[in-house]
Amino acid sequence: MGEFLVYSLLAFLFAIVGWTSYNAKRPAGFWTFVKAPRVTDLEKYNHAVGRLWYFFAAIFLIFSLASLVGQNGTVAIATLPCAAIAVFGVFMVYFRIEEKYRVK
């Protein structure tokens, strides 16, 4: 039950970040303490970053639901490497988004 609460809370927090990125009036920042890039199309860039965070939230929501099935220790051990892979995937997708919309 503890894994369910942790993953659900993370999913909720990532969804909030996605919502704020999607509706931002300035380029949405992705990295902490790094200024957001200048972009060619602000709305499309922010929507892409917002959808990226929504997707990440959905992954953690799936992890939270998976933690309700089976033995808690086994699922926790199985989802931790999957979460690390998901983080790496989000980084790679963001690099592509930034490359596409960055002012050259």
PDB file of N, CA and C in Angstrom:
ATOM      1  N   MET A   1       0.827  -1.202   0.000  1.00  0.00           N
ATOM      2  CA  MET A   1       0.000   0.000   0.000  1.00  0.00           C
ATOM      3  C   MET A   1       0.863   1.255   0.000  1.00  0.00           C
ATOM      4  N   GLY A   2       2.029   1.180   0.626  1.00  0.00           N
ATOM      5  CA  GLY A   2       2.916   2.336   0.676  1.00  0.00           C
ATOM      6  C   GLY A   2       3.434   2.727  -0.697  1.00  0.00           C
ATOM      7  N   GLU A   3       3.792   1.702  -1.530  1.00  0.00           N
ATOM      8  CA  GLU A   3       4.258   2.000  -2.884  1.00  0.00           C
ATOM      9  C   GLU A   3       3.160   2.671  -3.689  1.00  0.00           C
ATOM     10  N   PHE A   4       1.918   2.212  -3.502  1.00  0.00           N
ATOM     11  CA  PHE A   4       0.779   2.801  -4.220  1.00  0.00           C
ATOM     12  C   PHE A   4       0.661   4.287  -3.908  1.00  0.00           C
ATOM     13  N   LEU A   5       0.767   4.635  -2.639  1.00  0.00           N
ATOM     14  CA  LEU A   5       0.645   6.040  -2.251  1.00  0.00           C
ATOM     15  C   LEU A   5       1.795   6.885  -2.797  1.00  0.00           C
ATOM     16  N   VAL A   6       3.005   6.361  -2.737  1.00  0.00           N
ATOM     17  CA  VAL A   6       4.164   7.112  -3.222  1.00  0.00           C
ATOM     18  C   VAL A   6       4.060   7.338  -4.724  1.00  0.00           C
ATOM     19  N   TYR A   7       3.799   6.270  -5.478  1.00  0.00           N
ATOM     20  CA  TYR A   7       3.705   6.404  -6.932  1.00  0.00           C
ATOM     21  C   TYR A   7       2.508   7.261  -7.342  1.00  0.00           C
ATOM     22  N   SER A   8       1.404   7.167  -6.627  1.00  0.00           N
ATOM     23  CA  SER A   8       0.240   8.001  -6.941  1.00  0.00           C
ATOM     24  C   SER A   8       0.539   9.473  -6.678  1.00  0.00           C
ATOM     25  N   LEU A   9       1.223   9.759  -5.578  1.00  0.00           N
ATOM     26  CA  LEU A   9       1.596  11.135  -5.283  1.00  0.00           C
ATOM     27  C   LEU A   9       2.542  11.686  -6.342  1.00  0.00           C
ATOM     28  N   LEU A  10       3.513  10.887  -6.757  1.00  0.00           N
ATOM     29  CA  LEU A  10       4.430  11.317  -7.811  1.00  0.00           C
ATOM     30  C   LEU A  10       3.684  11.564  -9.119  1.00  0.00           C
ATOM     31  N   ALA A  11       2.754  10.686  -9.451  1.00  0.00           N
ATOM     32  CA  ALA A  11       1.968  10.867 -10.676  1.00  0.00           C
ATOM     33  C   ALA A  11       1.182  12.173 -10.608  1.00  0.00           C
ATOM     34  N   PHE A  12       0.593  12.462  -9.467  1.00  0.00           N
ATOM     35  CA  PHE A  12      -0.165  13.703  -9.297  1.00  0.00           C
ATOM     36  C   PHE A  12       0.750  14.927  -9.441  1.00  0.00           C
ATOM     37  N   LEU A  13       1.915  14.881  -8.824  1.00  0.00           N
ATOM     38  CA  LEU A  13       2.855  16.005  -8.910  1.00  0.00           C
ATOM     39  C   LEU A  13       3.348  16.209 -10.342  1.00  0.00           C
ATOM     40  N   PHE A  14       3.658  15.132 -11.055  1.00  0.00           N
ATOM     41  CA  PHE A  14       4.102  15.257 -12.440  1.00  0.00           C
ATOM     42  C   PHE A  14       2.974  15.777 -13.329  1.00  0.00           C
ATOM     43  N   ALA A  15       1.732  15.404 -13.030  1.00  0.00           N
ATOM     44  CA  ALA A  15       0.595  15.931 -13.795  1.00  0.00           C
ATOM     45  C   ALA A  15       0.438  17.436 -13.566  1.00  0.00           C
ATOM     46  N   ILE A  16       0.684  17.892 -12.354  1.00  0.00           N
ATOM     47  CA  ILE A  16       0.621  19.338 -12.072  1.00  0.00           C
ATOM     48  C   ILE A  16       1.715  20.075 -12.852  1.00  0.00           C
ATOM     49  N   VAL A  17       2.918  19.514 -12.875  1.00  0.00           N
ATOM     50  CA  VAL A  17       4.001  20.119 -13.646  1.00  0.00           C
ATOM     51  C   VAL A  17       3.625  20.151 -15.128  1.00  0.00           C
ATOM     52  N   GLY A  18       3.008  19.084 -15.621  1.00  0.00           N
ATOM     53  CA  GLY A  18       2.558  19.048 -17.012  1.00  0.00           C
ATOM     54  C   GLY A  18       1.516  20.108 -17.298  1.00  0.00           C
ATOM     55  N   TRP A  19       0.584  20.289 -16.383  1.00  0.00           N
ATOM     56  CA  TRP A  19      -0.469  21.288 -16.577  1.00  0.00           C
ATOM     57  C   TRP A  19       0.121  22.696 -16.603  1.00  0.00           C
ATOM     58  N   THR A  20       1.036  22.974 -15.684  1.00  0.00           N
ATOM     59  CA  THR A  20       1.635  24.314 -15.666  1.00  0.00           C
ATOM     60  C   THR A  20       2.511  24.544 -16.900  1.00  0.00           C
ATOM     61  N   SER A  21       3.209  23.516 -17.364  1.00  0.00           N
ATOM     62  CA  SER A  21       4.019  23.652 -18.575  1.00  0.00           C
ATOM     63  C   SER A  21       3.138  23.858 -19.798  1.00  0.00           C
ATOM     64  N   TYR A  22       2.064  23.110 -19.883  1.00  0.00           N
ATOM     65  CA  TYR A  22       1.160  23.184 -21.032  1.00  0.00           C
ATOM     66  C   TYR A  22       0.524  24.565 -21.150  1.00  0.00           C
ATOM     67  N   ASN A  23       0.224  25.188 -20.025  1.00  0.00           N
ATOM     68  CA  ASN A  23      -0.475  26.478 -20.021  1.00  0.00           C
ATOM     69  C   ASN A  23       0.444  27.675 -19.779  1.00  0.00           C
ATOM     70  N   ALA A  24       1.743  27.478 -19.799  1.00  0.00           N
ATOM     71  CA  ALA A  24       2.682  28.558 -19.504  1.00  0.00           C
ATOM     72  C   ALA A  24       2.649  29.635 -20.586  1.00  0.00           C
ATOM     73  N   LYS A  25       2.881  30.872 -20.183  1.00  0.00           N
ATOM     74  CA  LYS A  25       2.929  32.006 -21.109  1.00  0.00           C
ATOM     75  C   LYS A  25       4.352  32.289 -21.592  1.00  0.00           C
ATOM     76  N   ARG A  26       5.335  31.704 -20.930  1.00  0.00           N
ATOM     77  CA  ARG A  26       6.736  31.795 -21.328  1.00  0.00           C
ATOM     78  C   ARG A  26       7.225  30.381 -21.609  1.00  0.00           C
ATOM     79  N   PRO A  27       8.371  30.219 -22.243  1.00  0.00           N
ATOM     80  CA  PRO A  27       8.868  28.857 -22.483  1.00  0.00           C
ATOM     81  C   PRO A  27       8.979  28.070 -21.174  1.00  0.00           C
ATOM     82  N   ALA A  28       8.438  26.893 -21.179  1.00  0.00           N
ATOM     83  CA  ALA A  28       8.451  26.051 -19.978  1.00  0.00           C
ATOM     84  C   ALA A  28       9.860  25.525 -19.749  1.00  0.00           C
ATOM     85  N   GLY A  29      10.346  25.716 -18.536  1.00  0.00           N
ATOM     86  CA  GLY A  29      11.657  25.191 -18.182  1.00  0.00           C
ATOM     87  C   GLY A  29      11.557  23.702 -17.882  1.00  0.00           C
ATOM     88  N   PHE A  30      12.614  23.002 -18.165  1.00  0.00           N
ATOM     89  CA  PHE A  30      12.631  21.568 -17.883  1.00  0.00           C
ATOM     90  C   PHE A  30      13.639  21.254 -16.800  1.00  0.00           C
ATOM     91  N   TRP A  31      14.808  21.868 -16.871  1.00  0.00           N
ATOM     92  CA  TRP A  31      15.870  21.619 -15.908  1.00  0.00           C
ATOM     93  C   TRP A  31      15.793  22.631 -14.776  1.00  0.00           C
ATOM     94  N   THR A  32      16.095  22.210 -13.582  1.00  0.00           N
ATOM     95  CA  THR A  32      16.109  23.097 -12.431  1.00  0.00           C
ATOM     96  C   THR A  32      17.301  24.040 -12.529  1.00  0.00           C
ATOM     97  N   PHE A  33      17.065  25.313 -12.258  1.00  0.00           N
ATOM     98  CA  PHE A  33      18.082  26.363 -12.249  1.00  0.00           C
ATOM     99  C   PHE A  33      18.717  26.611 -13.618  1.00  0.00           C
ATOM    100  N   VAL A  34      18.055  26.168 -14.692  1.00  0.00           N
ATOM    101  CA  VAL A  34      18.543  26.425 -16.049  1.00  0.00           C
ATOM    102  C   VAL A  34      17.474  27.225 -16.768  1.00  0.00           C
ATOM    103  N   LYS A  35      17.884  28.320 -17.368  1.00  0.00           N
ATOM    104  CA  LYS A  35      16.946  29.175 -18.079  1.00  0.00           C
ATOM    105  C   LYS A  35      16.373  28.409 -19.278  1.00  0.00           C
ATOM    106  N   ALA A  36      15.076  28.559 -19.504  1.00  0.00           N
ATOM    107  CA  ALA A  36      14.420  27.888 -20.622  1.00  0.00           C
ATOM    108  C   ALA A  36      14.967  28.436 -21.939  1.00  0.00           C
ATOM    109  N   PRO A  37      15.038  27.599 -22.964  1.00  0.00           N
ATOM    110  CA  PRO A  37      15.590  28.061 -24.240  1.00  0.00           C
ATOM    111  C   PRO A  37      14.642  29.028 -24.957  1.00  0.00           C
ATOM    112  N   ARG A  38      15.213  29.835 -25.844  1.00  0.00           N
ATOM    113  CA  ARG A  38      14.373  30.643 -26.724  1.00  0.00           C
ATOM    114  C   ARG A  38      13.834  29.708 -27.785  1.00  0.00           C
ATOM    115  N   VAL A  39      12.534  29.787 -28.038  1.00  0.00           N
ATOM    116  CA  VAL A  39      11.895  28.838 -28.942  1.00  0.00           C
ATOM    117  C   VAL A  39      11.230  29.557 -30.102  1.00  0.00           C
ATOM    118  N   THR A  40      11.048  28.805 -31.204  1.00  0.00           N
ATOM    119  CA  THR A  40      10.439  29.370 -32.401  1.00  0.00           C
ATOM    120  C   THR A  40       8.930  29.460 -32.283  1.00  0.00           C
ATOM    121  N   ASP A  41       8.308  28.467 -31.673  1.00  0.00           N
ATOM    122  CA  ASP A  41       6.855  28.445 -31.512  1.00  0.00           C
ATOM    123  C   ASP A  41       6.538  28.118 -30.053  1.00  0.00           C
ATOM    124  N   LEU A  42       6.223  29.159 -29.305  1.00  0.00           N
ATOM    125  CA  LEU A  42       6.033  29.023 -27.859  1.00  0.00           C
ATOM    126  C   LEU A  42       4.921  28.035 -27.519  1.00  0.00           C
ATOM    127  N   GLU A  43       3.779  28.158 -28.163  1.00  0.00           N
ATOM    128  CA  GLU A  43       2.636  27.310 -27.826  1.00  0.00           C
ATOM    129  C   GLU A  43       2.928  25.840 -28.107  1.00  0.00           C
ATOM    130  N   LYS A  44       3.492  25.538 -29.261  1.00  0.00           N
ATOM    131  CA  LYS A  44       3.787  24.137 -29.587  1.00  0.00           C
ATOM    132  C   LYS A  44       4.858  23.566 -28.656  1.00  0.00           C
ATOM    133  N   TYR A  45       5.860  24.374 -28.335  1.00  0.00           N
ATOM    134  CA  TYR A  45       6.911  23.913 -27.421  1.00  0.00           C
ATOM    135  C   TYR A  45       6.327  23.598 -26.048  1.00  0.00           C
ATOM    136  N   ASN A  46       5.546  24.525 -25.503  1.00  0.00           N
ATOM    137  CA  ASN A  46       4.965  24.304 -24.175  1.00  0.00           C
ATOM    138  C   ASN A  46       4.011  23.120 -24.176  1.00  0.00           C
ATOM    139  N   HIS A  47       3.245  22.953 -25.241  1.00  0.00           N
ATOM    140  CA  HIS A  47       2.338  21.813 -25.313  1.00  0.00           C
ATOM    141  C   HIS A  47       3.115  20.497 -25.379  1.00  0.00           C
ATOM    142  N   ALA A  48       4.217  20.486 -26.115  1.00  0.00           N
ATOM    143  CA  ALA A  48       5.039  19.275 -26.194  1.00  0.00           C
ATOM    144  C   ALA A  48       5.640  18.932 -24.836  1.00  0.00           C
ATOM    145  N   VAL A  49       6.151  19.942 -24.137  1.00  0.00           N
ATOM    146  CA  VAL A  49       6.730  19.698 -22.803  1.00  0.00           C
ATOM    147  C   VAL A  49       5.632  19.264 -21.827  1.00  0.00           C
ATOM    148  N   GLY A  50       4.471  19.887 -21.901  1.00  0.00           N
ATOM    149  CA  GLY A  50       3.362  19.497 -21.040  1.00  0.00           C
ATOM    150  C   GLY A  50       2.924  18.061 -21.280  1.00  0.00           C
ATOM    151  N   ARG A  51       2.819  17.675 -22.562  1.00  0.00           N
ATOM    152  CA  ARG A  51       2.442  16.285 -22.882  1.00  0.00           C
ATOM    153  C   ARG A  51       3.506  15.307 -22.401  1.00  0.00           C
ATOM    154  N   LEU A  52       4.769  15.722 -22.458  1.00  0.00           N
ATOM    155  CA  LEU A  52       5.844  14.868 -21.942  1.00  0.00           C
ATOM    156  C   LEU A  52       5.649  14.600 -20.448  1.00  0.00           C
ATOM    157  N   TRP A  53       5.341  15.641 -19.687  1.00  0.00           N
ATOM    158  CA  TRP A  53       5.103  15.463 -18.249  1.00  0.00           C
ATOM    159  C   TRP A  53       3.846  14.645 -17.996  1.00  0.00           C
ATOM    160  N   TYR A  54       2.792  14.833 -18.808  1.00  0.00           N
ATOM    161  CA  TYR A  54       1.582  14.016 -18.654  1.00  0.00           C
ATOM    162  C   TYR A  54       1.901  12.539 -18.880  1.00  0.00           C
ATOM    163  N   PHE A  55       2.697  12.253 -19.900  1.00  0.00           N
ATOM    164  CA  PHE A  55       3.088  10.881 -20.185  1.00  0.00           C
ATOM    165  C   PHE A  55       3.873  10.290 -19.012  1.00  0.00           C
ATOM    166  N   PHE A  56       4.784  11.084 -18.464  1.00  0.00           N
ATOM    167  CA  PHE A  56       5.571  10.631 -17.314  1.00  0.00           C
ATOM    168  C   PHE A  56       4.662  10.363 -16.116  1.00  0.00           C
ATOM    169  N   ALA A  57       3.656  11.221 -15.919  1.00  0.00           N
ATOM    170  CA  ALA A  57       2.696  11.005 -14.830  1.00  0.00           C
ATOM    171  C   ALA A  57       1.918   9.711 -15.060  1.00  0.00           C
ATOM    172  N   ALA A  58       1.554   9.440 -16.301  1.00  0.00           N
ATOM    173  CA  ALA A  58       0.816   8.209 -16.613  1.00  0.00           C
ATOM    174  C   ALA A  58       1.656   6.974 -16.308  1.00  0.00           C
ATOM    175  N   ILE A  59       2.946   7.045 -16.586  1.00  0.00           N
ATOM    176  CA  ILE A  59       3.831   5.919 -16.271  1.00  0.00           C
ATOM    177  C   ILE A  59       3.822   5.650 -14.769  1.00  0.00           C
ATOM    178  N   PHE A  60       3.912   6.700 -13.974  1.00  0.00           N
ATOM    179  CA  PHE A  60       3.910   6.508 -12.521  1.00  0.00           C
ATOM    180  C   PHE A  60       2.541   6.073 -12.019  1.00  0.00           C
ATOM    181  N   LEU A  61       1.484   6.465 -12.698  1.00  0.00           N
ATOM    182  CA  LEU A  61       0.158   5.973 -12.331  1.00  0.00           C
ATOM    183  C   LEU A  61       0.060   4.468 -12.608  1.00  0.00           C
ATOM    184  N   ILE A  62       0.628   4.025 -13.704  1.00  0.00           N
ATOM    185  CA  ILE A  62       0.662   2.587 -14.001  1.00  0.00           C
ATOM    186  C   ILE A  62       1.475   1.848 -12.938  1.00  0.00           C
ATOM    187  N   PHE A  63       2.605   2.444 -12.526  1.00  0.00           N
ATOM    188  CA  PHE A  63       3.395   1.829 -11.456  1.00  0.00           C
ATOM    189  C   PHE A  63       2.587   1.728 -10.165  1.00  0.00           C
ATOM    190  N   SER A  64       1.793   2.754  -9.867  1.00  0.00           N
ATOM    191  CA  SER A  64       0.999   2.718  -8.638  1.00  0.00           C
ATOM    192  C   SER A  64      -0.050   1.616  -8.711  1.00  0.00           C
ATOM    193  N   LEU A  65      -0.657   1.442  -9.877  1.00  0.00           N
ATOM    194  CA  LEU A  65      -1.650   0.374 -10.021  1.00  0.00           C
ATOM    195  C   LEU A  65      -0.987  -0.996  -9.972  1.00  0.00           C
ATOM    196  N   ALA A  66       0.217  -1.099 -10.537  1.00  0.00           N
ATOM    197  CA  ALA A  66       0.933  -2.375 -10.496  1.00  0.00           C
ATOM    198  C   ALA A  66       1.310  -2.751  -9.073  1.00  0.00           C
ATOM    199  N   SER A  67       1.516  -1.766  -8.228  1.00  0.00           N
ATOM    200  CA  SER A  67       1.896  -2.067  -6.851  1.00  0.00           C
ATOM    201  C   SER A  67       0.737  -2.666  -6.054  1.00  0.00           C
ATOM    202  N   LEU A  68      -0.478  -2.533  -6.563  1.00  0.00           N
ATOM    203  CA  LEU A  68      -1.624  -3.138  -5.879  1.00  0.00           C
ATOM    204  C   LEU A  68      -1.763  -4.624  -6.198  1.00  0.00           C
ATOM    205  N   VAL A  69      -1.051  -5.074  -7.225  1.00  0.00           N
ATOM    206  CA  VAL A  69      -1.127  -6.472  -7.654  1.00  0.00           C
ATOM    207  C   VAL A  69       0.111  -7.205  -7.158  1.00  0.00           C
ATOM    208  N   GLY A  70      -0.055  -8.391  -6.697  1.00  0.00           N
ATOM    209  CA  GLY A  70       1.080  -9.214  -6.327  1.00  0.00           C
ATOM    210  C   GLY A  70       1.689  -8.828  -4.991  1.00  0.00           C
ATOM    211  N   GLN A  71       2.876  -9.353  -4.774  1.00  0.00           N
ATOM    212  CA  GLN A  71       3.585  -9.110  -3.527  1.00  0.00           C
ATOM    213  C   GLN A  71       4.257  -7.746  -3.581  1.00  0.00           C
ATOM    214  N   ASN A  72       4.151  -7.001  -2.516  1.00  0.00           N
ATOM    215  CA  ASN A  72       4.658  -5.630  -2.501  1.00  0.00           C
ATOM    216  C   ASN A  72       6.162  -5.546  -2.736  1.00  0.00           C
ATOM    217  N   GLY A  73       6.935  -6.384  -2.113  1.00  0.00           N
ATOM    218  CA  GLY A  73       8.389  -6.320  -2.274  1.00  0.00           C
ATOM    219  C   GLY A  73       8.827  -6.613  -3.696  1.00  0.00           C
ATOM    220  N   THR A  74       8.216  -7.599  -4.304  1.00  0.00           N
ATOM    221  CA  THR A  74       8.563  -7.968  -5.670  1.00  0.00           C
ATOM    222  C   THR A  74       8.226  -6.852  -6.640  1.00  0.00           C
ATOM    223  N   VAL A  75       7.063  -6.271  -6.504  1.00  0.00           N
ATOM    224  CA  VAL A  75       6.637  -5.201  -7.403  1.00  0.00           C
ATOM    225  C   VAL A  75       7.512  -3.968  -7.198  1.00  0.00           C
ATOM    226  N   ALA A  76       7.842  -3.643  -5.963  1.00  0.00           N
ATOM    227  CA  ALA A  76       8.696  -2.486  -5.687  1.00  0.00           C
ATOM    228  C   ALA A  76      10.064  -2.663  -6.327  1.00  0.00           C
ATOM    229  N   ILE A  77      10.617  -3.842  -6.217  1.00  0.00           N
ATOM    230  CA  ILE A  77      11.926  -4.110  -6.811  1.00  0.00           C
ATOM    231  C   ILE A  77      11.832  -4.062  -8.333  1.00  0.00           C
ATOM    232  N   ALA A  78      10.729  -4.512  -8.894  1.00  0.00           N
ATOM    233  CA  ALA A  78      10.567  -4.514 -10.353  1.00  0.00           C
ATOM    234  C   ALA A  78      10.320  -3.116 -10.906  1.00  0.00           C
ATOM    235  N   THR A  79       9.609  -2.270 -10.167  1.00  0.00           N
ATOM    236  CA  THR A  79       9.278  -0.949 -10.704  1.00  0.00           C
ATOM    237  C   THR A  79      10.408   0.063 -10.570  1.00  0.00           C
ATOM    238  N   LEU A  80      11.318  -0.126  -9.650  1.00  0.00           N
ATOM    239  CA  LEU A  80      12.418   0.833  -9.492  1.00  0.00           C
ATOM    240  C   LEU A  80      13.305   0.935 -10.737  1.00  0.00           C
ATOM    241  N   PRO A  81      13.767  -0.181 -11.318  1.00  0.00           N
ATOM    242  CA  PRO A  81      14.552  -0.045 -12.555  1.00  0.00           C
ATOM    243  C   PRO A  81      13.712   0.510 -13.706  1.00  0.00           C
ATOM    244  N   CYS A  82      12.436   0.170 -13.732  1.00  0.00           N
ATOM    245  CA  CYS A  82      11.554   0.699 -14.777  1.00  0.00           C
ATOM    246  C   CYS A  82      11.411   2.211 -14.636  1.00  0.00           C
ATOM    247  N   ALA A  83      11.357   2.712 -13.427  1.00  0.00           N
ATOM    248  CA  ALA A  83      11.272   4.163 -13.206  1.00  0.00           C
ATOM    249  C   ALA A  83      12.554   4.839 -13.669  1.00  0.00           C
ATOM    250  N   ALA A  84      13.685   4.223 -13.416  1.00  0.00           N
ATOM    251  CA  ALA A  84      14.962   4.797 -13.865  1.00  0.00           C
ATOM    252  C   ALA A  84      15.024   4.843 -15.389  1.00  0.00           C
ATOM    253  N   ILE A  85      14.554   3.806 -16.039  1.00  0.00           N
ATOM    254  CA  ILE A  85      14.517   3.783 -17.501  1.00  0.00           C
ATOM    255  C   ILE A  85      13.558   4.846 -18.019  1.00  0.00           C
ATOM    256  N   ALA A  86      12.430   5.036 -17.334  1.00  0.00           N
ATOM    257  CA  ALA A  86      11.468   6.056 -17.742  1.00  0.00           C
ATOM    258  C   ALA A  86      12.067   7.457 -17.634  1.00  0.00           C
ATOM    259  N   VAL A  87      12.831   7.704 -16.584  1.00  0.00           N
ATOM    260  CA  VAL A  87      13.485   9.008 -16.425  1.00  0.00           C
ATOM    261  C   VAL A  87      14.461   9.240 -17.578  1.00  0.00           C
ATOM    262  N   PHE A  88      15.246   8.253 -17.898  1.00  0.00           N
ATOM    263  CA  PHE A  88      16.186   8.368 -19.016  1.00  0.00           C
ATOM    264  C   PHE A  88      15.435   8.631 -20.324  1.00  0.00           C
ATOM    265  N   GLY A  89      14.316   7.947 -20.531  1.00  0.00           N
ATOM    266  CA  GLY A  89      13.504   8.156 -21.728  1.00  0.00           C
ATOM    267  C   GLY A  89      12.948   9.568 -21.809  1.00  0.00           C
ATOM    268  N   VAL A  90      12.521  10.107 -20.679  1.00  0.00           N
ATOM    269  CA  VAL A  90      11.999  11.473 -20.650  1.00  0.00           C
ATOM    270  C   VAL A  90      13.102  12.462 -21.019  1.00  0.00           C
ATOM    271  N   PHE A  91      14.306  12.248 -20.531  1.00  0.00           N
ATOM    272  CA  PHE A  91      15.424  13.117 -20.901  1.00  0.00           C
ATOM    273  C   PHE A  91      15.648  13.095 -22.408  1.00  0.00           C
ATOM    274  N   MET A  92      15.652  11.909 -22.995  1.00  0.00           N
ATOM    275  CA  MET A  92      15.905  11.782 -24.426  1.00  0.00           C
ATOM    276  C   MET A  92      14.810  12.464 -25.250  1.00  0.00           C
ATOM    277  N   VAL A  93      13.565  12.303 -24.836  1.00  0.00           N
ATOM    278  CA  VAL A  93      12.464  12.942 -25.554  1.00  0.00           C
ATOM    279  C   VAL A  93      12.553  14.455 -25.418  1.00  0.00           C
ATOM    280  N   TYR A  94      12.904  14.946 -24.222  1.00  0.00           N
ATOM    281  CA  TYR A  94      13.024  16.392 -24.059  1.00  0.00           C
ATOM    282  C   TYR A  94      14.128  16.952 -24.941  1.00  0.00           C
ATOM    283  N   PHE A  95      15.248  16.254 -25.068  1.00  0.00           N
ATOM    284  CA  PHE A  95      16.317  16.737 -25.939  1.00  0.00           C
ATOM    285  C   PHE A  95      15.822  16.899 -27.373  1.00  0.00           C
ATOM    286  N   ARG A  96      14.970  15.983 -27.818  1.00  0.00           N
ATOM    287  CA  ARG A  96      14.410  16.088 -29.172  1.00  0.00           C
ATOM    288  C   ARG A  96      13.446  17.263 -29.279  1.00  0.00           C
ATOM    289  N   ILE A  97      12.640  17.484 -28.257  1.00  0.00           N
ATOM    290  CA  ILE A  97      11.711  18.619 -28.255  1.00  0.00           C
ATOM    291  C   ILE A  97      12.497  19.925 -28.305  1.00  0.00           C
ATOM    292  N   GLU A  98      13.515  20.043 -27.468  1.00  0.00           N
ATOM    293  CA  GLU A  98      14.312  21.251 -27.431  1.00  0.00           C
ATOM    294  C   GLU A  98      15.012  21.485 -28.766  1.00  0.00           C
ATOM    295  N   GLU A  99      15.538  20.442 -29.348  1.00  0.00           N
ATOM    296  CA  GLU A  99      16.220  20.568 -30.648  1.00  0.00           C
ATOM    297  C   GLU A  99      15.248  21.041 -31.729  1.00  0.00           C
ATOM    298  N   LYS A 100      14.043  20.573 -31.680  1.00  0.00           N
ATOM    299  CA  LYS A 100      13.045  20.923 -32.698  1.00  0.00           C
ATOM    300  C   LYS A 100      12.609  22.388 -32.600  1.00  0.00           C
ATOM    301  N   TYR A 101      12.432  22.905 -31.395  1.00  0.00           N
ATOM    302  CA  TYR A 101      11.857  24.236 -31.214  1.00  0.00           C
ATOM    303  C   TYR A 101      12.857  25.333 -30.835  1.00  0.00           C
ATOM    304  N   ARG A 102      14.084  24.995 -30.581  1.00  0.00           N
ATOM    305  CA  ARG A 102      15.087  26.001 -30.169  1.00  0.00           C
ATOM    306  C   ARG A 102      15.367  26.946 -31.333  1.00  0.00           C
ATOM    307  N   VAL A 103      15.520  28.240 -31.011  1.00  0.00           N
ATOM    308  CA  VAL A 103      15.905  29.231 -32.012  1.00  0.00           C
ATOM    309  C   VAL A 103      17.355  28.979 -32.387  1.00  0.00           C
ATOM    310  N   LYS A 104      17.597  28.863 -33.662  1.00  0.00           N
ATOM    311  CA  LYS A 104      18.950  28.549 -34.117  1.00  0.00           C
ATOM    312  C   LYS A 104      19.676  29.780 -34.569  1.00  0.00           C
TER     313      LYS A 104
END
